[in-house]
């Protein structure tokens, strides 16, 4: 698949309106774009270009044959004996030349139509392959980016624009290839005009310049409008999805949100419509005025050719050929100039695609990574670790100093916002610390290969993904290379106590779950969570992390899940987060976090004896069950 990428492009102004230089600079995107097309399918690219090359000469050939037909018809009419009957003319051979020319023009017309259809067929196949290849590349590159990139609204806008470009830029390929075809046709028509009246070419060029300038200007305004409206368009899509999706249907009905969502959508859509309408009106008005200049140039030339014909300098066939050539040449040149302006405008959109591909992740594997420990012998050491999220002045965690020993089950406790999930993300290297460092078996975590680290880490977050796939696939994604290992999937389900859920489904492990697709069976929140936990067991990693994945389970079910987790975590390093103290008390050690710092550490018994925040929260929760 294509792997080429352009250099990072210069950012546009904040209003998205590109300068003239930026518009010309964007043309450099055409080279990597064409390279991607070539790499997508060389045979189809050659076929599209080759067919267009042949088709480029057909218009002038057909027009010239038409001139010959007219001249031949006039010659036959002027014969001394007059025009005989059709039978007489046919038998005498009078119509042989005329019939041959008509047959030739018919063959050219059929050939042009056939070539056009073949070009469309090749372009359609190439477009589909390109869209698929670019979409795959987009997903592959997105997978390499840092988690903080996806939490940045500006990058979300850029990703949204890039995603649209994978689907919407293939008409640019047709334009570029069509420009080549039209340029060859223009050259062939220009040769004919130069023979008869060279100054007509100059008249034509001068008449078309205003239309080109106007088209270029409005293309830039169109890009500016789309750029500025990217956040609002994402809001429109969000409101549309929220107002009509399975996930939100219950609350939308209960709270009567549909009116609010519809009003919000209408307000945003109306503003975007008005902005588009204003631009379309200006474009239509100025386009009409500027096109009139081109029409004036054509009729001046037409009058000149007609006068030369009346004087006897040109034949009627010459008049037809020259007038037709000038008209087609005007149309083609106008198309080339406007097309060039449109290509330049579309090249601006390619900036969105290639600038996304140019983003480099900050969290990456080192050039010469250390071998990942098999097994982990010492564990993880946090040395004065501090981290704050991009754009935030508040430290999410700071001055963390503790050791997660190999084979230890560690529980994290604290109120919302205390830094529990942030600590887990640092442990899995979804983020790197802003201060301090994290060691694994004496080496900085950044010295290990990123894929090796994550392959040895199994994490299930509270907001785990509900894949609308089969049960087996939902569990199998925990270890992609074992996706087809049904025995391993069944064992993971048994460990997570999800096997009973699977047994009750019509299709068993082949049952599609979720309501998005036909024949899908939806699960309760607790059932989904057991499937997600099975996903973690499927990974069979050295480090297991459960970040409140049992929130939808009742207290007894959660206790059973964590008890099983404790039993199955033998010789594994494990971290669990839960708000239920009855579950975390079975951990080897408990860390109490408060405002991003460690407030206390110890076993359940030790922390209860100290009588600090842990004991207070435990008693408050226990009182609720009395």
Coordinates of C-alpha atoms in Angstrom, one line a residue:
X1 CA 0.0 0.0 0.0
X2 CA 1.2 3.6 -0.5
X3 CA 3.5 4.9 2.1
X4 CA 4.6 8.2 0.6
X5 CA 3.9 11.4 2.4
X6 CA 4.4 15.0 1.8
X7 CA 6.4 17.4 4.0
X8 CA 4.5 19.2 6.6
X9 CA 2.5 22.1 5.1
X10 CA 2.4 25.6 6.3
X11 CA -0.7 26.3 8.4
X12 CA -3.3 28.6 6.9
X13 CA -4.6 31.7 8.6
X14 CA -6.9 31.1 11.5
X15 CA -9.9 32.0 9.3
X16 CA -8.9 29.3 6.8
X17 CA -8.7 31.8 3.9
X18 CA -5.5 31.0 2.0
X19 CA -3.3 33.6 0.5
X20 CA -2.3 33.6 -3.2
X21 CA 1.0 32.1 -2.3
X22 CA -0.5 29.4 -0.1
X23 CA -2.8 28.5 -3.0
X24 CA 0.2 28.0 -5.3
X25 CA 2.2 26.3 -2.6
X26 CA -0.7 23.8 -2.2
X27 CA 0.0 22.7 -5.8
X28 CA 3.0 20.7 -4.5
X29 CA 0.5 18.3 -3.0
X30 CA -0.4 17.1 -6.5
X31 CA 2.9 15.2 -6.9
X32 CA 2.4 12.9 -3.8
X33 CA -1.3 12.6 -4.7
X34 CA -0.4 11.3 -8.2
X35 CA 2.2 9.1 -6.6
X36 CA -0.5 7.6 -4.4
X37 CA -2.7 7.0 -7.4
X38 CA 0.2 5.3 -9.3
X39 CA 1.0 3.1 -6.4
X40 CA -2.7 2.2 -6.0
X41 CA -2.9 0.5 -9.4
X42 CA -0.3 1.1 -12.2
X43 CA -2.3 -0.8 -14.9
X44 CA -5.5 1.2 -14.3
X45 CA -3.6 4.5 -14.2
X46 CA -1.9 3.7 -17.5
X47 CA -5.2 2.5 -19.0
X48 CA -7.0 5.8 -18.0
X49 CA -4.2 8.0 -19.3
X50 CA -3.7 5.9 -22.5
X51 CA -7.4 5.9 -23.4
X52 CA -7.6 9.7 -22.8
X53 CA -4.6 10.3 -25.0
X54 CA -6.3 8.5 -27.9
X55 CA -9.6 10.3 -27.2
X56 CA -8.0 13.7 -27.2
X57 CA -7.5 13.7 -31.0
X58 CA -11.0 12.6 -31.8
X59 CA -12.8 16.0 -31.5
X60 CA -10.5 17.8 -34.1
X61 CA -10.7 14.7 -36.3
X62 CA -14.5 14.6 -36.2
X63 CA -14.7 18.4 -36.9
X64 CA -12.3 18.2 -39.8
X65 CA -14.2 15.2 -41.3
X66 CA -17.4 17.3 -40.9
X67 CA -15.7 20.1 -43.0
X68 CA -14.8 17.6 -45.7
X69 CA -18.4 16.3 -45.7
X70 CA -19.8 19.8 -46.2
X71 CA -17.3 20.7 -49.0
X72 CA -18.0 17.3 -50.7
X73 CA -21.8 17.9 -50.5
X74 CA -21.4 21.4 -52.1
X75 CA -19.2 19.9 -54.8
X76 CA -21.8 17.3 -55.7
X77 CA -24.5 20.0 -55.8
X78 CA -22.4 22.0 -58.2
X79 CA -22.0 19.2 -60.7
X80 CA -22.9 20.2 -64.3
X81 CA -25.5 17.5 -64.6
X82 CA -27.3 18.5 -61.4
X83 CA -28.1 16.1 -58.6
X84 CA -29.4 12.8 -59.9
X85 CA -31.7 10.4 -58.0
X86 CA -30.2 8.5 -55.1
X87 CA -30.1 5.3 -57.1
X88 CA -28.3 7.0 -60.1
X89 CA -25.9 8.8 -57.8
X90 CA -25.1 5.6 -55.9
X91 CA -24.6 3.5 -59.0
X92 CA -22.5 6.1 -60.8
X93 CA -20.1 6.5 -57.8
X94 CA -21.0 10.2 -57.3
X95 CA -21.7 9.6 -53.6
X96 CA -18.8 7.3 -52.9
X97 CA -16.6 9.9 -51.3
X98 CA -19.5 11.4 -49.3
X99 CA -20.6 8.0 -48.1
X100 CA -17.0 7.2 -47.0
X101 CA -16.7 10.4 -45.1
X102 CA -20.1 9.8 -43.3
X103 CA -19.0 6.3 -42.4
X104 CA -15.7 7.6 -41.1
X105 CA -17.5 10.2 -38.9
X106 CA -19.9 7.6 -37.6
X107 CA -17.0 5.3 -36.7
X108 CA -15.2 8.2 -34.9
X109 CA -18.4 9.0 -33.0
X110 CA -18.8 5.4 -31.9
X111 CA -15.2 5.2 -31.0
X112 CA -15.3 8.4 -28.9
X113 CA -18.3 7.1 -27.0
X114 CA -16.7 3.7 -26.4
X115 CA -13.4 5.3 -25.2
X116 CA -15.4 7.6 -22.9
X117 CA -17.1 4.6 -21.3
X118 CA -13.8 2.7 -20.9
X119 CA -12.3 5.8 -19.3
X120 CA -15.2 6.1 -16.9
X121 CA -14.9 2.3 -16.1
X122 CA -11.2 2.6 -15.4
X123 CA -11.6 5.7 -13.3
X124 CA -14.4 4.1 -11.2
X125 CA -12.2 1.1 -10.4
X126 CA -9.2 3.3 -9.7
X127 CA -11.3 5.6 -7.5
X128 CA -12.6 2.7 -5.4
X129 CA -9.2 1.2 -4.9
X130 CA -7.7 4.6 -4.1
X131 CA -10.4 5.4 -1.5
X132 CA -9.9 2.0 0.1
X133 CA -6.1 2.3 0.2
X134 CA -6.2 5.8 1.5
X135 CA -8.7 4.9 4.2
X136 CA -6.5 2.1 5.3
X137 CA -3.5 4.4 5.5
X138 CA -5.6 6.9 7.4
X139 CA -6.5 4.3 10.0
X140 CA -3.0 3.0 10.2
X141 CA -1.5 6.4 10.7
X142 CA -4.2 7.3 13.3
X143 CA -3.2 4.2 15.2
X144 CA 0.3 5.5 15.6
X145 CA -0.7 8.9 17.0
X146 CA -0.6 9.7 20.7
X147 CA -3.7 9.6 22.9
X148 CA -3.4 13.3 23.6
X149 CA -3.7 13.9 19.8
X150 CA -7.2 12.5 19.9
X151 CA -8.2 14.6 22.8
X152 CA -7.2 17.8 21.0
X153 CA -10.2 19.5 19.3
X154 CA -8.0 21.0 16.6
X155 CA -6.7 17.6 15.6
X156 CA -10.2 16.3 15.7
X157 CA -11.1 18.9 13.1
X158 CA -8.0 18.0 11.1
X159 CA -8.9 14.3 11.3
X160 CA -12.5 15.0 10.2
X161 CA -11.3 17.0 7.2
X162 CA -8.7 14.3 6.3
X163 CA -11.4 11.6 6.6
X164 CA -13.6 13.5 4.1
X165 CA -10.7 13.9 1.7
X166 CA -10.2 10.1 1.4
X167 CA -13.7 10.0 0.0
X168 CA -13.9 13.3 -1.9
X169 CA -10.6 13.8 -3.7
X170 CA -10.9 11.2 -6.5
X171 CA -12.7 13.7 -8.7
X172 CA -9.4 15.5 -8.6
X173 CA -7.8 12.6 -10.3
X174 CA -10.4 12.8 -13.1
X175 CA -9.8 16.5 -13.4
X176 CA -6.1 16.2 -13.6
X177 CA -6.2 13.4 -16.2
X178 CA -9.0 15.3 -18.0
X179 CA -6.7 18.4 -18.1
X180 CA -4.0 16.4 -19.9
X181 CA -6.6 15.1 -22.4
X182 CA -8.0 18.6 -23.0
X183 CA -4.5 20.2 -23.3
X184 CA -3.7 17.7 -26.2
X185 CA -7.1 18.5 -27.8
X186 CA -6.4 22.3 -27.5
X187 CA -3.0 21.9 -29.1
X188 CA -4.6 20.0 -32.1
X189 CA -7.3 22.7 -32.5
X190 CA -4.8 25.5 -32.1
X191 CA -2.7 24.2 -35.0
X192 CA -5.8 24.5 -37.3
X193 CA -6.5 28.1 -36.2
X194 CA -2.9 29.1 -36.5
X195 CA -2.9 28.1 -40.2
X196 CA -6.0 30.2 -41.0
X197 CA -5.9 33.2 -38.5
X198 CA -3.2 33.2 -35.8
X199 CA -4.5 36.4 -34.1
X200 CA -7.7 34.5 -33.0
X201 CA -5.7 32.6 -30.5
X202 CA -4.6 35.8 -28.8
X203 CA -8.2 37.2 -28.8
X204 CA -9.4 34.0 -27.2
X205 CA -6.8 34.0 -24.4
X206 CA -7.5 37.7 -23.5
X207 CA -11.3 37.0 -23.3
X208 CA -10.9 34.1 -21.0
X209 CA -8.5 35.6 -18.4
X210 CA -11.3 37.4 -16.4
X211 CA -13.3 34.1 -16.0
X212 CA -10.2 32.3 -14.7
X213 CA -9.4 35.0 -12.1
X214 CA -13.0 35.0 -10.9
X215 CA -13.2 31.2 -10.6
X216 CA -9.9 31.1 -8.8
X217 CA -11.1 33.7 -6.3
X218 CA -14.4 31.9 -5.5
X219 CA -12.6 28.5 -5.2
X220 CA -10.5 30.0 -2.4
X221 CA -13.6 31.5 -0.7
X222 CA -15.2 28.1 -0.9
X223 CA -12.3 26.4 0.8
X224 CA -12.2 29.2 3.4
X225 CA -15.9 28.6 4.2
X226 CA -15.4 24.8 4.6
X227 CA -12.3 25.4 6.8
X228 CA -14.1 27.8 9.1
X229 CA -17.1 25.6 9.5
X230 CA -15.3 22.3 10.4
X231 CA -16.1 22.5 14.1
X232 CA -19.8 23.4 13.4
X233 CA -20.0 20.5 10.9
X234 CA -18.7 18.1 13.5
X235 CA -21.4 19.5 15.8
X236 CA -24.0 18.9 13.2
X237 CA -22.9 15.3 12.8
X238 CA -22.8 14.8 16.5
X239 CA -26.3 16.3 17.0
X240 CA -27.6 14.1 14.1
X241 CA -26.1 11.0 15.6
X242 CA -27.4 11.8 19.1
X243 CA -30.9 12.4 17.9
X244 CA -31.1 9.1 16.0
X245 CA -29.0 6.4 17.6
X246 CA -29.6 3.3 19.7
X247 CA -27.2 4.5 22.4
X248 CA -29.2 7.7 23.1
X249 CA -32.7 6.6 22.2
X250 CA -33.8 5.9 25.8
X251 CA -32.8 9.3 27.2
X252 CA -34.0 11.2 24.1
X253 CA -37.5 9.7 24.7
X254 CA -37.5 10.0 28.5
X255 CA -36.3 13.6 28.6
X256 CA -38.0 14.7 25.4
X257 CA -34.7 15.8 24.0
X258 CA -35.7 15.4 20.3
X259 CA -37.1 19.0 20.2
X260 CA -34.0 20.4 21.7
X261 CA -31.7 18.4 19.4
X262 CA -33.8 19.3 16.3
X263 CA -33.8 23.0 17.2
X264 CA -30.0 22.9 17.7
X265 CA -29.5 21.1 14.4
X266 CA -31.8 23.5 12.5
X267 CA -30.0 26.5 14.0
X268 CA -26.6 25.2 12.9
X269 CA -27.8 23.9 9.6
X270 CA -29.5 27.2 8.8
X271 CA -26.4 29.3 9.5
X272 CA -24.3 27.0 7.3
X273 CA -27.0 27.2 4.6
X274 CA -27.1 31.0 4.6
X275 CA -23.3 31.2 4.4
X276 CA -23.3 28.9 1.4
X277 CA -26.1 30.7 -0.2
X278 CA -24.4 34.0 0.0
X279 CA -21.3 32.6 -1.6
X280 CA -23.3 30.8 -4.3
X281 CA -25.1 34.1 -5.2
X282 CA -21.9 36.1 -5.5
X283 CA -20.3 33.3 -7.5
X284 CA -23.3 33.1 -9.9
X285 CA -23.5 36.9 -10.5
X286 CA -19.8 37.4 -11.1
X287 CA -19.5 34.2 -13.1
X288 CA -22.3 35.4 -15.5
X289 CA -20.6 38.7 -16.1
X290 CA -17.2 37.3 -16.6
X291 CA -18.5 34.5 -18.9
X292 CA -20.1 37.2 -21.1
X293 CA -16.6 38.5 -21.9
X294 CA -15.7 35.1 -23.2
X295 CA -18.8 35.0 -25.4
X296 CA -18.1 38.5 -26.8
X297 CA -14.6 37.3 -27.9
X298 CA -16.2 34.2 -29.6
X299 CA -18.7 36.3 -31.6
X300 CA -16.0 38.8 -32.7
X301 CA -14.0 35.9 -34.1
X302 CA -17.2 34.3 -35.6
X303 CA -18.0 37.5 -37.4
X304 CA -14.5 37.8 -38.8
X305 CA -14.5 34.2 -40.1
X306 CA -18.0 34.8 -41.7
X307 CA -16.7 37.9 -43.4
X308 CA -13.7 36.1 -44.8
X309 CA -16.0 33.4 -46.1
X310 CA -18.3 35.9 -47.9
X311 CA -15.1 37.4 -49.5
X312 CA -14.3 33.9 -50.8
X313 CA -11.2 33.4 -48.8
X314 CA -12.7 30.4 -47.0
X315 CA -15.1 27.6 -48.2
X316 CA -18.3 26.8 -46.4
X317 CA -16.6 23.8 -45.0
X318 CA -13.7 26.0 -43.7
X319 CA -16.3 28.3 -42.1
X320 CA -17.9 25.4 -40.3
X321 CA -14.5 24.0 -39.2
X322 CA -13.1 27.3 -38.0
X323 CA -16.2 28.4 -36.2
X324 CA -16.5 25.0 -34.6
X325 CA -12.8 24.9 -33.8
X326 CA -13.0 28.4 -32.2
X327 CA -16.0 27.4 -30.2
X328 CA -14.5 24.2 -29.0
X329 CA -11.2 25.8 -28.3
X330 CA -12.9 28.5 -26.3
X331 CA -14.8 25.9 -24.3
X332 CA -11.6 23.8 -23.8
X333 CA -9.4 26.7 -22.8
X334 CA -12.1 28.0 -20.5
X335 CA -12.3 24.5 -19.0
X336 CA -8.6 24.3 -18.7
X337 CA -8.3 27.6 -16.9
X338 CA -11.3 27.0 -14.7
X339 CA -10.1 23.4 -14.2
X340 CA -6.6 24.7 -13.2
X341 CA -8.3 27.0 -10.7
X342 CA -10.4 24.1 -9.3
X343 CA -7.3 21.8 -9.2
X344 CA -5.5 24.5 -7.2
X345 CA -8.6 24.7 -4.9
X346 CA -8.7 21.0 -4.4
X347 CA -5.0 20.9 -3.8
X348 CA -5.8 23.0 -0.7
X349 CA -8.0 20.2 0.5
X350 CA -5.2 17.8 0.0
X351 CA -3.3 19.9 2.5
X352 CA -5.7 18.6 5.1
X353 CA -5.0 15.0 4.1
X354 CA -1.2 15.2 3.8
X355 CA -0.8 17.5 6.9
X356 CA -2.6 14.8 8.9
X357 CA -0.2 12.2 7.5
X358 CA 2.7 14.5 8.5
X359 CA 1.8 14.4 12.2
X360 CA 4.4 12.5 14.1
X361 CA 3.7 10.8 17.4
X362 CA 5.8 11.9 20.4
X363 CA 5.3 8.5 22.2
X364 CA 7.3 6.0 20.1
X365 CA 9.7 3.1 20.4
X366 CA 13.4 3.9 20.6
X367 CA 15.7 3.1 17.7
X368 CA 17.4 0.3 19.7
X369 CA 14.8 -0.9 22.3
X370 CA 15.8 -3.0 25.3
X371 CA 14.4 -6.5 25.3
X372 CA 11.2 -6.6 27.3
X373 CA 11.6 -8.7 30.5
X374 CA 10.2 -12.2 30.3
X375 CA 9.1 -12.5 33.0
X376 CA 9.0 -9.2 34.9
X377 CA 11.2 -9.7 37.9
X378 CA 11.2 -6.5 39.9
X379 CA 8.2 -4.5 38.8
X380 CA 7.4 -0.8 38.1
X381 CA 9.0 2.1 40.1
X382 CA 7.4 5.6 39.9
X383 CA 10.1 8.2 40.7
X384 CA 8.7 11.7 41.4
X385 CA 6.3 11.3 38.5
X386 CA 4.2 14.3 37.5
X387 CA 1.8 14.8 34.6
X388 CA -0.7 17.3 33.4
X389 CA -2.9 17.1 30.4
X390 CA -2.1 19.3 27.4
X391 CA -3.5 22.8 27.7
X392 CA -4.2 22.4 31.4
X393 CA -2.3 24.2 34.2
X394 CA -3.5 21.8 36.8
X395 CA -1.4 18.7 37.6
X396 CA -3.3 15.5 37.2
X397 CA -0.8 13.7 39.3
X398 CA 2.5 14.9 40.9
X399 CA 5.3 13.7 43.1
X400 CA 4.2 10.0 42.7
X401 CA 6.8 7.8 44.4
X402 CA 5.9 4.2 44.8
X403 CA 6.7 0.7 43.6
X404 CA 4.4 -1.8 41.9
X405 CA 6.1 -5.1 42.7
X406 CA 6.1 -8.0 40.3
X407 CA 3.3 -10.3 41.0
X408 CA 1.5 -7.8 43.3
X409 CA -2.2 -6.9 43.1
X410 CA -2.4 -3.2 43.7
X411 CA -5.7 -1.3 44.2
X412 CA -6.1 2.4 43.5
X413 CA -8.7 4.2 45.6
X414 CA -9.8 7.9 45.6
X415 CA -12.6 10.2 44.7
X416 CA -13.3 11.2 41.1
X417 CA -10.5 13.3 39.7
X418 CA -7.9 12.0 42.2
X419 CA -5.7 10.7 39.3
X420 CA -6.4 7.0 39.3
X421 CA -7.0 6.6 35.6
X422 CA -4.2 9.0 34.7
X423 CA -1.8 6.8 36.7
X424 CA -3.0 3.7 34.7
X425 CA -2.5 5.6 31.4
X426 CA 1.1 6.4 32.4
X427 CA 1.7 2.8 33.4
X428 CA 0.5 1.6 29.9
X429 CA 2.5 4.5 28.3
X430 CA -0.5 6.1 26.7
X431 CA 1.1 9.2 28.1
X432 CA 4.7 10.0 29.1
X433 CA 5.4 11.8 32.4
X434 CA 6.1 15.6 32.3
X435 CA 8.2 15.1 35.4
X436 CA 10.2 12.2 36.8
X437 CA 10.2 8.7 35.2
X438 CA 8.8 5.2 35.4
X439 CA 11.1 2.3 35.6
X440 CA 10.4 -1.3 34.7
X441 CA 13.0 -3.8 36.1
X442 CA 15.4 -0.9 36.5
X443 CA 15.0 0.6 33.0
X444 CA 13.1 3.7 32.0
X445 CA 9.8 2.6 30.4
X446 CA 10.7 4.7 27.3
X447 CA 13.6 2.3 26.6
X448 CA 11.3 -0.6 25.7
X449 CA 9.6 -1.3 22.4
X450 CA 6.1 0.2 22.6
X451 CA 4.4 -2.7 20.9
X452 CA 6.2 -5.2 23.3
X453 CA 5.0 -3.1 26.3
X454 CA 1.4 -3.1 25.2
X455 CA 1.5 -6.7 24.2
X456 CA 2.4 -7.5 27.8
X457 CA -0.3 -5.2 29.2
X458 CA -4.0 -5.9 29.3
X459 CA -6.2 -2.9 30.1
X460 CA -10.0 -2.7 30.4
X461 CA -11.3 0.8 31.1
X462 CA -14.7 1.8 32.4
X463 CA -15.5 3.2 29.0
X464 CA -14.5 0.1 27.1
X465 CA -15.6 -0.3 23.5
X466 CA -18.7 -2.2 22.6
X467 CA -17.8 -3.7 19.3
X468 CA -20.8 -4.5 17.1
X469 CA -19.2 -7.8 16.1
X470 CA -19.7 -11.4 17.1
X471 CA -19.1 -12.5 20.7
X472 CA -16.0 -14.4 19.6
X473 CA -14.6 -11.3 17.9
X474 CA -15.4 -9.1 20.8
X475 CA -13.3 -11.3 23.1
X476 CA -10.7 -12.2 20.4
X477 CA -9.7 -8.6 19.8
X478 CA -7.9 -8.9 23.2
X479 CA -5.2 -10.8 21.3
X480 CA -5.5 -10.4 17.6
X481 CA -3.1 -13.2 16.6
X482 CA -5.3 -15.6 18.5
X483 CA -8.6 -14.3 17.0
X484 CA -9.4 -17.7 15.5
X485 CA -8.4 -19.7 18.5
X486 CA -11.9 -20.7 19.7
X487 CA -10.6 -22.8 22.7
X488 CA -8.7 -19.7 24.0
X489 CA -11.7 -17.5 23.5
X490 CA -13.9 -19.9 25.4
X491 CA -11.4 -20.1 28.2
X492 CA -11.2 -16.3 28.5
X493 CA -15.0 -16.2 28.7
X494 CA -15.0 -18.8 31.4
X495 CA -12.5 -16.9 33.4
X496 CA -14.6 -13.7 33.1
X497 CA -17.8 -15.6 34.0
X498 CA -19.1 -14.7 30.6
X499 CA -19.6 -18.3 29.4
X500 CA -23.1 -18.4 30.8
X501 CA -24.0 -15.3 28.8
X502 CA -22.6 -16.9 25.6
X503 CA -24.6 -20.1 26.3
X504 CA -27.8 -18.2 26.3
X505 CA -27.2 -16.6 22.9
X506 CA -28.8 -18.1 19.8
X507 CA -25.5 -18.1 17.8
X508 CA -23.2 -18.7 20.7
X509 CA -19.7 -17.3 20.0
X510 CA -20.8 -16.5 16.4
X511 CA -23.7 -14.3 17.6
X512 CA -23.4 -10.7 16.6
X513 CA -24.1 -8.5 19.6
X514 CA -25.3 -4.9 19.6
X515 CA -28.3 -3.5 17.7
X516 CA -26.5 -1.8 14.9
X517 CA -26.7 -4.6 12.5
X518 CA -29.4 -7.1 11.5
X519 CA -29.8 -10.1 13.7
X520 CA -27.8 -8.5 16.4
X521 CA -28.6 -9.2 20.0
X522 CA -28.1 -6.5 22.6
X523 CA -26.7 -7.2 26.0
X524 CA -27.2 -5.5 29.4
X525 CA -24.5 -3.3 30.7
X526 CA -23.3 -6.0 33.1
X527 CA -23.2 -8.6 30.3
X528 CA -21.2 -6.2 28.1
X529 CA -18.7 -5.7 30.9
X530 CA -18.1 -9.4 31.4
X531 CA -17.4 -9.7 27.7
X532 CA -14.9 -6.8 28.0
X533 CA -13.2 -8.5 31.0
X534 CA -12.9 -11.7 29.0
X535 CA -11.1 -9.6 26.4
X536 CA -8.5 -8.8 29.1
X537 CA -8.1 -12.4 30.0
X538 CA -7.8 -13.2 26.3
X539 CA -4.6 -11.1 26.3
X540 CA -3.0 -13.3 29.0
X541 CA -0.6 -10.4 29.6
X542 CA 2.0 -10.1 32.4
X543 CA 0.4 -6.8 33.6
X544 CA -3.4 -6.8 34.1
X545 CA -5.3 -3.5 34.7
X546 CA -9.0 -3.2 35.4
X547 CA -10.0 0.4 35.6
X548 CA -13.6 0.3 37.0
X549 CA -14.8 -2.1 34.3
X550 CA -17.5 -3.5 36.7
X551 CA -19.4 -0.4 37.4
X552 CA -22.6 -1.8 35.9
X553 CA -22.4 -5.0 38.0
X554 CA -24.1 -5.3 41.3
X555 CA -21.9 -5.5 44.4
X556 CA -22.1 -9.3 44.7
X557 CA -21.2 -9.8 41.0
X558 CA -18.4 -7.3 41.2
X559 CA -17.0 -9.1 44.2
X560 CA -17.1 -12.4 42.4
X561 CA -15.4 -10.9 39.3
X562 CA -12.6 -9.4 41.5
X563 CA -12.2 -12.6 43.5
X564 CA -11.8 -14.5 40.3
X565 CA -9.4 -11.9 39.1
X566 CA -7.3 -12.2 42.2
X567 CA -7.1 -16.0 41.9
X568 CA -6.2 -15.8 38.2
X569 CA -3.7 -13.0 38.7
X570 CA -1.3 -15.5 40.4
X571 CA 2.3 -14.5 39.5
X572 CA 0.9 -11.6 37.4
X573 CA 1.3 -7.9 38.2
X574 CA -2.2 -6.4 38.5
X575 CA -3.8 -3.1 39.1
X576 CA -7.5 -2.6 39.9
X577 CA -9.7 0.4 40.4
X578 CA -13.1 0.3 42.0
X579 CA -15.3 2.6 44.0
X580 CA -16.5 -0.4 46.0
X581 CA -14.2 -1.0 49.0
X582 CA -15.6 -4.5 49.6
X583 CA -13.8 -5.4 46.3
X584 CA -10.5 -3.6 46.6
X585 CA -9.9 -4.9 50.2
X586 CA -8.8 -8.2 48.7
X587 CA -5.8 -6.5 47.0
X588 CA -2.3 -7.0 48.4
X589 CA -1.8 -3.3 48.8
X590 CA -4.0 -0.2 48.4
X591 CA -2.9 3.3 47.3
X592 CA -5.2 6.1 48.4
X593 CA -4.9 9.1 45.9
X594 CA -6.1 12.6 46.7
X595 CA -5.7 15.4 44.2
X596 CA -3.1 13.6 42.2
X597 CA -0.9 12.6 45.2
X598 CA -0.5 9.5 47.3
X599 CA -2.1 10.2 50.6
X600 CA -1.8 6.7 52.1
X601 CA -0.6 3.2 51.2
X602 CA -1.1 -0.2 52.9
X603 CA -3.3 -3.2 53.2
X604 CA -7.0 -2.8 54.1
X605 CA -6.4 -3.7 57.7
X606 CA -3.5 -1.2 58.0
X607 CA -5.5 1.6 56.4
X608 CA -8.5 1.0 58.6
X609 CA -6.3 1.0 61.7
X610 CA -4.8 4.4 60.6
X611 CA -8.3 5.9 60.5
X612 CA -7.5 8.3 57.6
X613 CA -9.5 9.1 54.5
X614 CA -9.7 5.4 53.4
X615 CA -11.3 4.4 56.7
X616 CA -13.7 7.4 56.4
X617 CA -14.8 6.5 52.9
X618 CA -15.1 2.8 53.8
X619 CA -17.4 3.6 56.7
X620 CA -19.5 6.0 54.6
X621 CA -20.0 3.3 51.9
X622 CA -20.6 0.5 54.5
X623 CA -23.3 2.6 56.1
X624 CA -25.2 2.7 52.9
X625 CA -25.5 -1.1 53.0
X626 CA -26.7 -1.3 56.6

